[in-house]
PDB file of C-alpha atoms in Angstrom:
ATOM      1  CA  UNK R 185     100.092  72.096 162.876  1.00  0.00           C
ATOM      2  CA  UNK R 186     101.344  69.091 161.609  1.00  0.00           C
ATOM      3  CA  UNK R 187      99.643  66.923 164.465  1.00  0.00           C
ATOM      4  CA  UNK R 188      96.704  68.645 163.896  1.00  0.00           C
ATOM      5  CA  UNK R 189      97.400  67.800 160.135  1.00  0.00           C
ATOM      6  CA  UNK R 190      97.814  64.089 161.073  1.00  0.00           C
ATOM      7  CA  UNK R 191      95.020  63.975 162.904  1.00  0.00           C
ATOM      8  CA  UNK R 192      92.371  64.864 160.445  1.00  0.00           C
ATOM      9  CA  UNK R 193      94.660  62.029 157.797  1.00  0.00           C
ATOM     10  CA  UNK R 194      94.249  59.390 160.698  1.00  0.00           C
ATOM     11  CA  UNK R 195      90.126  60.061 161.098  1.00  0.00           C
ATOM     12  CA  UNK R 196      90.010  59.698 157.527  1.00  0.00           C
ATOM     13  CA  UNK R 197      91.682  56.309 157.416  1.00  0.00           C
ATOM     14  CA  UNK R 198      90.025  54.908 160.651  1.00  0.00           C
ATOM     15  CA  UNK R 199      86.914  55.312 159.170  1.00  0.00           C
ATOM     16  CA  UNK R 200      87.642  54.407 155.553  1.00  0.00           C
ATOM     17  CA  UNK R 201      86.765  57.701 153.715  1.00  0.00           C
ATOM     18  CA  UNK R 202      87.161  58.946 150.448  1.00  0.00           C
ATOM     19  CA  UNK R 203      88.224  62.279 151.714  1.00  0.00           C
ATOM     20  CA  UNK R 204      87.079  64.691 154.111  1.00  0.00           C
ATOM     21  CA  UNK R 205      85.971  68.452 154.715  1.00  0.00           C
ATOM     22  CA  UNK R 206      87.488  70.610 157.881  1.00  0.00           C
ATOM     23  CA  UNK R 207      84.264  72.761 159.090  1.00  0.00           C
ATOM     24  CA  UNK R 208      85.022  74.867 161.989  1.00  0.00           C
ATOM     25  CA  UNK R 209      81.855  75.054 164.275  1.00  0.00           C
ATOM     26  CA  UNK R 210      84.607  76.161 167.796  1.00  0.00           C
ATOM     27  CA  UNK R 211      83.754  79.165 169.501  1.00  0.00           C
ATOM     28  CA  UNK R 212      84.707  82.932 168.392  1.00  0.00           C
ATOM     29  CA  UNK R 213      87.934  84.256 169.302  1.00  0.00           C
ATOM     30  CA  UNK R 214      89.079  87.327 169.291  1.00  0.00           C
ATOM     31  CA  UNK R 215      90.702  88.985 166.646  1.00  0.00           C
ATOM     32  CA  UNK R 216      94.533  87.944 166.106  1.00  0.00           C
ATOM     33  CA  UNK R 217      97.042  90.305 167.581  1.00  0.00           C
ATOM     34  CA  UNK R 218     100.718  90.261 166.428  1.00  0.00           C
ATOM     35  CA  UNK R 219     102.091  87.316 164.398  1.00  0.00           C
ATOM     36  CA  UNK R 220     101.235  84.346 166.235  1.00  0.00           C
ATOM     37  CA  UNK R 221      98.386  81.901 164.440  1.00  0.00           C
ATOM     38  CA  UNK R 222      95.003  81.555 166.741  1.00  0.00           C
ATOM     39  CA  UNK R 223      93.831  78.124 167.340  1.00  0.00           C
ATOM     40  CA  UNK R 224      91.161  78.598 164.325  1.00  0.00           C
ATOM     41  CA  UNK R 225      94.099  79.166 161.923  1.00  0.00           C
ATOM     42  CA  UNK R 226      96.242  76.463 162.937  1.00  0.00           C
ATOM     43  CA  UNK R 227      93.590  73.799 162.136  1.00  0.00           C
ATOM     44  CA  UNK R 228      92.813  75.625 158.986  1.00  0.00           C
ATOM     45  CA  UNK R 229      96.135  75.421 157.710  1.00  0.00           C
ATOM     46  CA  UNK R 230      96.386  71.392 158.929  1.00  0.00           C
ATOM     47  CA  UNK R 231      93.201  71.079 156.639  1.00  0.00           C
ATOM     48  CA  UNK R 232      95.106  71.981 153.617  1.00  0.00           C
ATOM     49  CA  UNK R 233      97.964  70.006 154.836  1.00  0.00           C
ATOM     50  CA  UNK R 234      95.631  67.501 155.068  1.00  0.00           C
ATOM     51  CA  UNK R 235      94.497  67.808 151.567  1.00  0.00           C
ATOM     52  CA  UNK R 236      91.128  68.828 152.898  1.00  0.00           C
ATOM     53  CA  UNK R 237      88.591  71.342 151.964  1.00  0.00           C
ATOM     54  CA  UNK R 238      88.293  74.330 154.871  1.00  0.00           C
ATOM     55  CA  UNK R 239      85.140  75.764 155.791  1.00  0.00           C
ATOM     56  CA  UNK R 240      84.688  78.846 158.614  1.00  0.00           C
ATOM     57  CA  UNK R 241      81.370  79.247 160.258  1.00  0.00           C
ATOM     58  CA  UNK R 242      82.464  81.386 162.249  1.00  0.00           C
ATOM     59  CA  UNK R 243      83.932  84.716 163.123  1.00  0.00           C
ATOM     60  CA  UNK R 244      87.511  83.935 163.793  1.00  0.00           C
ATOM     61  CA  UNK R 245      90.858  84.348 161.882  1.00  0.00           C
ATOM     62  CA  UNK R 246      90.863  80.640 160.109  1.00  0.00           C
ATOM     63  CA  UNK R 247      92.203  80.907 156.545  1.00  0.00           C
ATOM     64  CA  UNK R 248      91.726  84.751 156.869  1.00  0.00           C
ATOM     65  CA  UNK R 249      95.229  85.601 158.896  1.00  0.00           C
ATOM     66  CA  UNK R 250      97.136  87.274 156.082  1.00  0.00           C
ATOM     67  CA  UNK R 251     100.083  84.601 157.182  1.00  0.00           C
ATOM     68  CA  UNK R 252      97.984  81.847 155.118  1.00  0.00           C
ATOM     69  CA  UNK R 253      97.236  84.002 152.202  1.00  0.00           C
ATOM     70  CA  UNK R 254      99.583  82.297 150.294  1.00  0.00           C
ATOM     71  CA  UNK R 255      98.801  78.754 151.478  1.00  0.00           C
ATOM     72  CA  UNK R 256      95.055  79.227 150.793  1.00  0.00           C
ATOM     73  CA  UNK R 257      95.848  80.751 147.119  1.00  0.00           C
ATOM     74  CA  UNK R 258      98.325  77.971 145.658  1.00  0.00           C
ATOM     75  CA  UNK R 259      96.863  74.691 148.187  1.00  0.00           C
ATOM     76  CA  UNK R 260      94.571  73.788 144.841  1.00  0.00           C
ATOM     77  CA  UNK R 261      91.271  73.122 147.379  1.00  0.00           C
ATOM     78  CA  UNK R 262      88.554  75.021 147.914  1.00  0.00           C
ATOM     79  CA  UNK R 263      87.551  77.015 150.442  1.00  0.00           C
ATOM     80  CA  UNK R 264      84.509  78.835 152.038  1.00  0.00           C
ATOM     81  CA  UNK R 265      83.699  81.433 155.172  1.00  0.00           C
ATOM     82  CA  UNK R 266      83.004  82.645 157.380  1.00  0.00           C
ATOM     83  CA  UNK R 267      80.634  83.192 159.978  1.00  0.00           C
ATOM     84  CA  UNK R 268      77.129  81.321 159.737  1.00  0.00           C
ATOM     85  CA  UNK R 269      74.573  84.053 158.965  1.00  0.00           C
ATOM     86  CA  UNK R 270      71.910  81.832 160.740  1.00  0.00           C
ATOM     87  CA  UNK R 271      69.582  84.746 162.572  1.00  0.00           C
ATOM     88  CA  UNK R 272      69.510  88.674 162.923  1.00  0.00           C
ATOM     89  CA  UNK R 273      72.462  89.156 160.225  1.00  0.00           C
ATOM     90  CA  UNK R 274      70.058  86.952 157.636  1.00  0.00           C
ATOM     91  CA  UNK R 275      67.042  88.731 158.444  1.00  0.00           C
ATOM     92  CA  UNK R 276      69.130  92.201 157.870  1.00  0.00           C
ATOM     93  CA  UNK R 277      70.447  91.286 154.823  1.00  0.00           C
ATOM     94  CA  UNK R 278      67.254  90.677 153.686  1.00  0.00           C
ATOM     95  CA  UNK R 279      65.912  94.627 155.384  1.00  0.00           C
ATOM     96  CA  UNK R 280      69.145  96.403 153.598  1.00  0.00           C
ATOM     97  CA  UNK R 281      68.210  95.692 150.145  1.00  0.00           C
ATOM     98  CA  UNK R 282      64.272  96.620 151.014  1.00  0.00           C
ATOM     99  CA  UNK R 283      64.750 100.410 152.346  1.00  0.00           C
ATOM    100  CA  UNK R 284      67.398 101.276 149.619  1.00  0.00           C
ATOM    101  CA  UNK R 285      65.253  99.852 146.904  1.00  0.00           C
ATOM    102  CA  UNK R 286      62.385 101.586 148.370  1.00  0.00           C
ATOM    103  CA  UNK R 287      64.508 105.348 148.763  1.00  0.00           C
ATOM    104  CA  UNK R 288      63.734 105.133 152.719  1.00  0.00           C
ATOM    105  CA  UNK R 289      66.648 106.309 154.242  1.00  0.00           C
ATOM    106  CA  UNK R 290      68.111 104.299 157.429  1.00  0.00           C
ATOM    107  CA  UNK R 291      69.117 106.930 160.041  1.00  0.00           C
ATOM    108  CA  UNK R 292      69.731 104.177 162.933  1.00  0.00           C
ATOM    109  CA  UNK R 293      70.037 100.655 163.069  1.00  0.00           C
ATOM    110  CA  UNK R 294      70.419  99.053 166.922  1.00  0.00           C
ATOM    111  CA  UNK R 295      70.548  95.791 168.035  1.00  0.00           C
ATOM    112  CA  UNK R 296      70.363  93.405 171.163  1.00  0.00           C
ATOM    113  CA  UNK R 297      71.203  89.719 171.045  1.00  0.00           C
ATOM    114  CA  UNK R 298      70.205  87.500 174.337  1.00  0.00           C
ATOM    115  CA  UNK R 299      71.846  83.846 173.387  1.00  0.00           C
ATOM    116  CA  UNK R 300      73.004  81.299 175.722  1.00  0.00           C
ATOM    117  CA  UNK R 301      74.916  77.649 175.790  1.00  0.00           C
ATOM    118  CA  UNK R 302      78.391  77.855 174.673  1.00  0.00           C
ATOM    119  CA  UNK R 303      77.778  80.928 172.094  1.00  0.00           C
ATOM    120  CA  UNK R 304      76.731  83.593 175.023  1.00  0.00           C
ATOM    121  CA  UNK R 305      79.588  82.258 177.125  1.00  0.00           C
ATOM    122  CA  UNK R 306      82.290  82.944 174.346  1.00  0.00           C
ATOM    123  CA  UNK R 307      80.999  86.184 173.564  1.00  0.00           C
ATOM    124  CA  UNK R 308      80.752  87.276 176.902  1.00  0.00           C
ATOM    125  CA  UNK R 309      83.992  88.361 176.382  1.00  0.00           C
ATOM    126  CA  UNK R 310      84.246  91.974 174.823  1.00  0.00           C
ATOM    127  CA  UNK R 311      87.357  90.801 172.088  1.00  0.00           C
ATOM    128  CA  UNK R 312      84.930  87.917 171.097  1.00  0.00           C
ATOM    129  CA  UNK R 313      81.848  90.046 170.868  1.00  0.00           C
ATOM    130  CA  UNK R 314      83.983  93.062 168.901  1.00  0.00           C
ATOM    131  CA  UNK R 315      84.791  90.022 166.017  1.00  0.00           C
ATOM    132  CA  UNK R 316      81.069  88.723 165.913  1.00  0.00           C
ATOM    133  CA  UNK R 317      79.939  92.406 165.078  1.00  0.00           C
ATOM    134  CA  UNK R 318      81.978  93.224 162.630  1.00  0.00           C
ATOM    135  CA  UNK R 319      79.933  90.851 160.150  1.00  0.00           C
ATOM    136  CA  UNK R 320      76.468  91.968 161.238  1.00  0.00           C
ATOM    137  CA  UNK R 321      78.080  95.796 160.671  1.00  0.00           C
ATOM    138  CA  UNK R 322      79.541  94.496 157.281  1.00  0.00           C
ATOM    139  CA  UNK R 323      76.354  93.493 156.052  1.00  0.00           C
ATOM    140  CA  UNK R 324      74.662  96.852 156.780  1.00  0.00           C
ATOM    141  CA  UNK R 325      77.143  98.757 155.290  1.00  0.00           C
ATOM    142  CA  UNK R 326      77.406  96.828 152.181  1.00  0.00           C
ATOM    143  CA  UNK R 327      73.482  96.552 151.677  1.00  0.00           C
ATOM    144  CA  UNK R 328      72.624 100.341 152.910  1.00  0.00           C
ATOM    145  CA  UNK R 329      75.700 101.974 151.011  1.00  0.00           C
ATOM    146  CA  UNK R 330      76.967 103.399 154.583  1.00  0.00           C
ATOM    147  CA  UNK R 331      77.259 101.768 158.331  1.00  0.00           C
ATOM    148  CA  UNK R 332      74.110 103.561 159.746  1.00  0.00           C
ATOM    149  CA  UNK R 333      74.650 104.871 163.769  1.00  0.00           C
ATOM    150  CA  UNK R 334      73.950 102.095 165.922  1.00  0.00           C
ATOM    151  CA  UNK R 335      75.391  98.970 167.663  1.00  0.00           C
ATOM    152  CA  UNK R 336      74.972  95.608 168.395  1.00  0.00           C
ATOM    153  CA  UNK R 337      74.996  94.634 172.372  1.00  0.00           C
ATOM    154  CA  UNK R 338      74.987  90.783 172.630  1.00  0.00           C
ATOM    155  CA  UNK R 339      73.959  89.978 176.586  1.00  0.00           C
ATOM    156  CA  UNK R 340      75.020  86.357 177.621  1.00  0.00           C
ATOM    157  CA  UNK R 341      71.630  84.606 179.675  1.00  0.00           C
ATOM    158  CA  UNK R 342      72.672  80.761 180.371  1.00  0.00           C
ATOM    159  CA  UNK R 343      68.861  79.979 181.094  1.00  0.00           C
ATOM    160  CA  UNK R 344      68.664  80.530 177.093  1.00  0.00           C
ATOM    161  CA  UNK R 345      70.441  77.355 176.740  1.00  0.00           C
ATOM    162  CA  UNK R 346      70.804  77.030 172.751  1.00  0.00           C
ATOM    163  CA  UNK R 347      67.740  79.509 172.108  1.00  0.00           C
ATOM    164  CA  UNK R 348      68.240  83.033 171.137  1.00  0.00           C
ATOM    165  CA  UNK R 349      66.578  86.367 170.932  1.00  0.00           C
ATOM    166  CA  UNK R 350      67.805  88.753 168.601  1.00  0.00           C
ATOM    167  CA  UNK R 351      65.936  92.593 168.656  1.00  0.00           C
ATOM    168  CA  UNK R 352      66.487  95.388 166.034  1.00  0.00           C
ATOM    169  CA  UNK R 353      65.126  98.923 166.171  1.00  0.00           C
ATOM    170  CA  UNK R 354      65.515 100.721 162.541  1.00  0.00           C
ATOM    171  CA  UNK R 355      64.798 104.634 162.425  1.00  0.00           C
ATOM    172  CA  UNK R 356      64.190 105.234 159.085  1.00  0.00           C
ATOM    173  CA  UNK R 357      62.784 108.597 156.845  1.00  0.00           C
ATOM    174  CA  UNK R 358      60.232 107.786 154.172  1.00  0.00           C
ATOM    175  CA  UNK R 359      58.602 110.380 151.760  1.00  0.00           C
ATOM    176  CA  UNK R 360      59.421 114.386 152.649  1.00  0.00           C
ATOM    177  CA  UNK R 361      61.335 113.216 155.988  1.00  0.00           C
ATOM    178  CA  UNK R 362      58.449 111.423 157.212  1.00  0.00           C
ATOM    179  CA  UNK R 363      60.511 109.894 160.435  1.00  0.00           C
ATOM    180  CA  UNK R 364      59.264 106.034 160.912  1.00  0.00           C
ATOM    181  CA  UNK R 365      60.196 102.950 163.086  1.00  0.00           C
ATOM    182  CA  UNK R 366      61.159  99.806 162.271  1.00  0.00           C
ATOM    183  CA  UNK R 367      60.839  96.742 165.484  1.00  0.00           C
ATOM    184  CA  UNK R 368      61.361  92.865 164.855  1.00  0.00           C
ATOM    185  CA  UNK R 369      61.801  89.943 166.836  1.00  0.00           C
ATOM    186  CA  UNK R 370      63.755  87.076 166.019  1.00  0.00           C
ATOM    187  CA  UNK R 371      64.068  84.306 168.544  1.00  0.00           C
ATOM    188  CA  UNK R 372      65.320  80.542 166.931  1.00  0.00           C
ATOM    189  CA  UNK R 373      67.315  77.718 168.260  1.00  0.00           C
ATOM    190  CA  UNK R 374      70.488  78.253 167.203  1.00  0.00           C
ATOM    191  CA  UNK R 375      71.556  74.667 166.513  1.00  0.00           C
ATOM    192  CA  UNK R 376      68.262  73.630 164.444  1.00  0.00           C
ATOM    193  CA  UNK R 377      69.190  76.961 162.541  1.00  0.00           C
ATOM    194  CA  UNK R 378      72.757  76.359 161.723  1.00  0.00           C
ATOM    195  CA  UNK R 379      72.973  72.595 161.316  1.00  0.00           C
ATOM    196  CA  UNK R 380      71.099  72.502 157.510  1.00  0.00           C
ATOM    197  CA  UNK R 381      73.841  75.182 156.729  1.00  0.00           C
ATOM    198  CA  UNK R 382      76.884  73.226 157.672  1.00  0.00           C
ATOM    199  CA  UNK R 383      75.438  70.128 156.109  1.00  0.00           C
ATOM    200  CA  UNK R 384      74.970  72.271 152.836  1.00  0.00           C
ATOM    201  CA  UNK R 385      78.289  73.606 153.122  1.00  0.00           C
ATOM    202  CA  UNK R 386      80.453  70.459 153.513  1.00  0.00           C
ATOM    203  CA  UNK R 387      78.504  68.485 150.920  1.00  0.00           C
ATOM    204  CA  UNK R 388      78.828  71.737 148.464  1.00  0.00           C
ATOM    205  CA  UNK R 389      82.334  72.257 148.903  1.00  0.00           C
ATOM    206  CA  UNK R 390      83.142  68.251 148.588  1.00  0.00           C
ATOM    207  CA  UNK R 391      81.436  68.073 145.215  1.00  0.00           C
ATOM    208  CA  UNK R 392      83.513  71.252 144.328  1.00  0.00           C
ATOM    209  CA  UNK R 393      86.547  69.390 145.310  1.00  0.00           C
ATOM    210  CA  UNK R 394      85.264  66.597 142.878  1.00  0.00           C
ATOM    211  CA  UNK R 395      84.684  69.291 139.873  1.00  0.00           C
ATOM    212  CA  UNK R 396      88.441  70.502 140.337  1.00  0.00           C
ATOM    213  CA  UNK R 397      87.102  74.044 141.790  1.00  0.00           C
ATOM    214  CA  UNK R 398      89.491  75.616 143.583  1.00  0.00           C
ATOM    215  CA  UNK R 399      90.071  78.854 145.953  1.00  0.00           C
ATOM    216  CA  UNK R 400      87.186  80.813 147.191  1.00  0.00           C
ATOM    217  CA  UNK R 401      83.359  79.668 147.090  1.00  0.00           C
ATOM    218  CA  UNK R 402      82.491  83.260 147.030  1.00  0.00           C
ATOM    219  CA  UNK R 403      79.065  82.121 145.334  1.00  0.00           C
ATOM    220  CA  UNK R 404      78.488  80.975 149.043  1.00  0.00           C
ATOM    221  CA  UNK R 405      78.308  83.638 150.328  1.00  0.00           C
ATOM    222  CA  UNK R 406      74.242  83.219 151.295  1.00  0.00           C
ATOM    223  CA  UNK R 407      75.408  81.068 154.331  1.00  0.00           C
ATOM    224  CA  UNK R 408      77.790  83.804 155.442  1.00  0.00           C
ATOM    225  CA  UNK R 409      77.530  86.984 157.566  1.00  0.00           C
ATOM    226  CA  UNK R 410      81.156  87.843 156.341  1.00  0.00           C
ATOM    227  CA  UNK R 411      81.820  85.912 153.230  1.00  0.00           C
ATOM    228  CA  UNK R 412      85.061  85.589 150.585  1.00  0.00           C
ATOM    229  CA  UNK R 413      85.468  87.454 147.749  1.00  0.00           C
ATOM    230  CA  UNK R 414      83.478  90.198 145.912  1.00  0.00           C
ATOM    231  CA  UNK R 415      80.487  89.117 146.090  1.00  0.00           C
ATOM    232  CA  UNK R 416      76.743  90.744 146.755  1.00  0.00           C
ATOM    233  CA  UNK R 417      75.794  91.075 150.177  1.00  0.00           C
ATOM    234  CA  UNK R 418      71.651  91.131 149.697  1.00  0.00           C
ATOM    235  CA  UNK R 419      70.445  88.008 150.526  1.00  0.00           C
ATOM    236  CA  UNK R 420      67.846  87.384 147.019  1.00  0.00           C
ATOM    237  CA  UNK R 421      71.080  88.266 144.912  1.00  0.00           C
ATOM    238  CA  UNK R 422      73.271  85.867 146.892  1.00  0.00           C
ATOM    239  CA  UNK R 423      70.933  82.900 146.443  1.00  0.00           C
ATOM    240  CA  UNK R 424      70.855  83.545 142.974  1.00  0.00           C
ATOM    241  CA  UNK R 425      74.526  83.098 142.351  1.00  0.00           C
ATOM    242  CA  UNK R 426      73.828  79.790 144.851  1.00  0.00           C
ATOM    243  CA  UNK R 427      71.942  78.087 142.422  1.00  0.00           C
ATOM    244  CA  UNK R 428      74.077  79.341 139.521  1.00  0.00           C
ATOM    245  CA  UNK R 429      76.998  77.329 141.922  1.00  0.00           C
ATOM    246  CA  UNK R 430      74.722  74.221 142.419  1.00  0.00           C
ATOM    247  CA  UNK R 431      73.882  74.167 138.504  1.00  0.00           C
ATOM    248  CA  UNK R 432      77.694  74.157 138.264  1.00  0.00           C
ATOM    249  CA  UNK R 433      78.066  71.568 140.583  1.00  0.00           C
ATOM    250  CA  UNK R 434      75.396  69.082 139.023  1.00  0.00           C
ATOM    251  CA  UNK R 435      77.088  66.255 136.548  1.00  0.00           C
ATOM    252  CA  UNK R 436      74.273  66.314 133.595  1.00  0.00           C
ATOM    253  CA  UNK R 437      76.306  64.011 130.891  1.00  0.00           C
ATOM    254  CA  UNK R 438      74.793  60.540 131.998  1.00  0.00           C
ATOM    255  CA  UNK R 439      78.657  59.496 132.612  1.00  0.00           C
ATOM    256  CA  UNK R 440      80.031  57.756 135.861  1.00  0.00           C
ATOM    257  CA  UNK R 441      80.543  60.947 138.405  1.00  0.00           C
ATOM    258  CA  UNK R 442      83.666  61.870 140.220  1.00  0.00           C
ATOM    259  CA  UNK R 443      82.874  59.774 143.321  1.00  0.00           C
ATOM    260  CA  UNK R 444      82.215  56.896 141.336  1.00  0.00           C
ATOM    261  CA  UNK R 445      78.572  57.062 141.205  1.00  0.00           C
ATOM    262  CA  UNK R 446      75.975  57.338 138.060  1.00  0.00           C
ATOM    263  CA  UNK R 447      75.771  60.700 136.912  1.00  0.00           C
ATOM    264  CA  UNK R 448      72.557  61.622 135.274  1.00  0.00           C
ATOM    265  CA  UNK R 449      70.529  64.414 135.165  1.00  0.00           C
ATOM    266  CA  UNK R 450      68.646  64.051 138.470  1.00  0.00           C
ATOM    267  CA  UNK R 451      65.258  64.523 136.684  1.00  0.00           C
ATOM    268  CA  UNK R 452      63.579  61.487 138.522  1.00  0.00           C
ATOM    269  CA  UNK R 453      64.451  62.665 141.603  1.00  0.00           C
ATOM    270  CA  UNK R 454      67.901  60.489 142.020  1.00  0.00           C
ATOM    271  CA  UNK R 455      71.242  61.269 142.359  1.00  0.00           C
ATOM    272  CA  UNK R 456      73.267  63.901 139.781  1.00  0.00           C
ATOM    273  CA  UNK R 457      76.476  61.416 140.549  1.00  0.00           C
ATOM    274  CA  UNK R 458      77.505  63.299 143.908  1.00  0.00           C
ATOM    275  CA  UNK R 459      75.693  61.152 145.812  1.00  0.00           C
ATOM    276  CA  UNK R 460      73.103  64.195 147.033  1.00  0.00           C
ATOM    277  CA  UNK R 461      69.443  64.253 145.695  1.00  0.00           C
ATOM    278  CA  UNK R 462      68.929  66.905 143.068  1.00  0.00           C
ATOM    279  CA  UNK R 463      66.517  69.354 144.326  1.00  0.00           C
ATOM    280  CA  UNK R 464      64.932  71.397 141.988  1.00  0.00           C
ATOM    281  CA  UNK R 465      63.414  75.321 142.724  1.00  0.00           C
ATOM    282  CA  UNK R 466      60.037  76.307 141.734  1.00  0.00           C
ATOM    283  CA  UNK R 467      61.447  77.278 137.842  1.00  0.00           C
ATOM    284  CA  UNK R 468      63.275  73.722 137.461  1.00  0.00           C
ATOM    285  CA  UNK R 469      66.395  75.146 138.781  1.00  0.00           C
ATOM    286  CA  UNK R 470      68.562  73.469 141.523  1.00  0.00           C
ATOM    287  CA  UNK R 471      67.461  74.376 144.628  1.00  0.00           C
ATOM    288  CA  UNK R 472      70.075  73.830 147.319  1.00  0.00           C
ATOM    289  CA  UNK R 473      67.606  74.489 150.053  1.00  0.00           C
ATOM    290  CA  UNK R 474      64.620  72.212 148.848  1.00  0.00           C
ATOM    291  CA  UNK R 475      61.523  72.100 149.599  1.00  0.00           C
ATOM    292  CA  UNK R 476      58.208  71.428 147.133  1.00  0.00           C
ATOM    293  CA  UNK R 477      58.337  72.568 143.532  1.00  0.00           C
ATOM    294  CA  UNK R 478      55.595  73.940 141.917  1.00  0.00           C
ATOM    295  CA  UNK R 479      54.775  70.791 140.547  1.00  0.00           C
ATOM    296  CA  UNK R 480      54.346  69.251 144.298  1.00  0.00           C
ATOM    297  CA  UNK R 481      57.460  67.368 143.614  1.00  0.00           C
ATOM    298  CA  UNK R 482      59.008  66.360 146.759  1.00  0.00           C
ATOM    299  CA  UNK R 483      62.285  67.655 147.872  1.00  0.00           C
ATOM    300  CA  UNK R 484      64.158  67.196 151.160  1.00  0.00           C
ATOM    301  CA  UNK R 485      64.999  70.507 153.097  1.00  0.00           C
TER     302      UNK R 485
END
């Protein structure tokens, strides 16, 4: 742990940084067994070591294994996770919320995932596949009220490369029992899907680091499939606690920012003092995802 630790000091020195954020991006492991730290929680604990903010996009143990519960709690950094809700998981937390608003009760919910590159390889294996699914079950059970009968089969096809197909079947019953079908189709390049997110997520977890925010970003949890902390699992409520977080973040007093830049109040379209372009939503609220405003206002997505 300590090399590890010494590592990530050394890559900050060679290359004359300020600091630096630990994002794991490594393939899934399986779940922990017995006492011994996984790879995944090894460099997670030589981030904090480090003096580094930790971020988990993926399934595994990082600063989950109950034998860093303590070190995440009193480190003073925060921390974010896990697993990147980049495809089927986003799209379901986004379904949940829709047939429990609307009374239409979810009888079966069944999935298939075709993925290749290094992601189908990994969860080829059953113990990697078993972690994946329990965020995608999470999320259904948190947004319906119950885990509806179903699974999620995730088929490894190399000729995918980085591309993925993702299918759901929902058996629903609407008004008097009426019994209905739900189909989609999701199929996205994986990489082009999750890169914005971990850009997002180390520059939002720096500038917490620079506000003195510590612990869990549970207000992150739109980027995760599995986040930290108590917070809502539908997808509109989660982004709405995201800009609350970016609002946080933002340095509106005009005076010098943590990092040594101007602060300002990012109205002109420059910098709020963390050295990332405020980005305002359609109701002049910051908009962590970007886009246009309503105003036709440019902002980078």
């Amino acid at each position: 742990m300590e090399v590890f630790a010494a590592d990530i000091r050394d890559f900050v020195r060679r290359n004359d940084l300020a600091g630096a954020v630990v994002v794991n991006v490594a393939s899934t492991e399986p779940a922990p067994v017995g006492g011994a730290l996984p790879a995944s929680s090894l460099y997670a604990a030589a981030a904090l070591r480090a003096d580094c903010p930790y971020v988990n996009f993926t399934p595994s143990a990082g600063l989950h294994h109950p034998a860093l519960a303590e070190a995440a709690e009193t480190a003073g950094l925060p921390h974010a996770g896990r697993d990147g809700k980049t495809g089927q998981t986003l799209l379901r937390s986004v379904l949940g919320p829709m047939f429990r608003q609307r009374a239409l009760t979810v009888r079966a919910w069944s999935g298939t995932n075709l993925l290749g590159g290094g992601d189908g390889a990994a969860l080829a294996d059953p113990a990697a596949a078993a972690a994946k699914n329990g965020g995608k079950e999470r999320v259904l059970t948190d947004t319906l009220g119950a885990a509806p009968e179903g699974e999620v089969h995730i088929d490894d096809v190399p000729s995918l490369g980085d591309w993925k197909t993702a299918w759901d079947h929902v058996a629903f019953d609407g008004f008097l029992g009426s019994r209905m079908i739900l189909q989609t189709v999701w199929q996205g390049c994986d990489s082009a899907l999750a890169a914005p997110l971990v850009l997002d997520l180390a520059r939002l977890t720096l500038r917490a680091r620079q506000k003195g925010i510590t612990g869990p970003l549970r207000e992150l949890g739109f980027y995760f499939k599995d986040p930290v902390g108590d917070g809502p699992a539908a997808l509109a409520e989660q982004y709405a606690d995201l800009l609350t977080l970016a609002a946080r973040l933002r340095d509106d007093t005009g005076a010098e920012g943590p990092d040594g830049g101007g602060g300002g109040d990012g109205s002109d379209g420059g910098d709020g003092g963390d050295g990332v372009r405020d980005r305002r939503g359609p109701h002049g609220r910051p908009d962590p995802q970007g886009g246009r405003d309503q105003h036709g206002s440019e902002v980078r997505r």
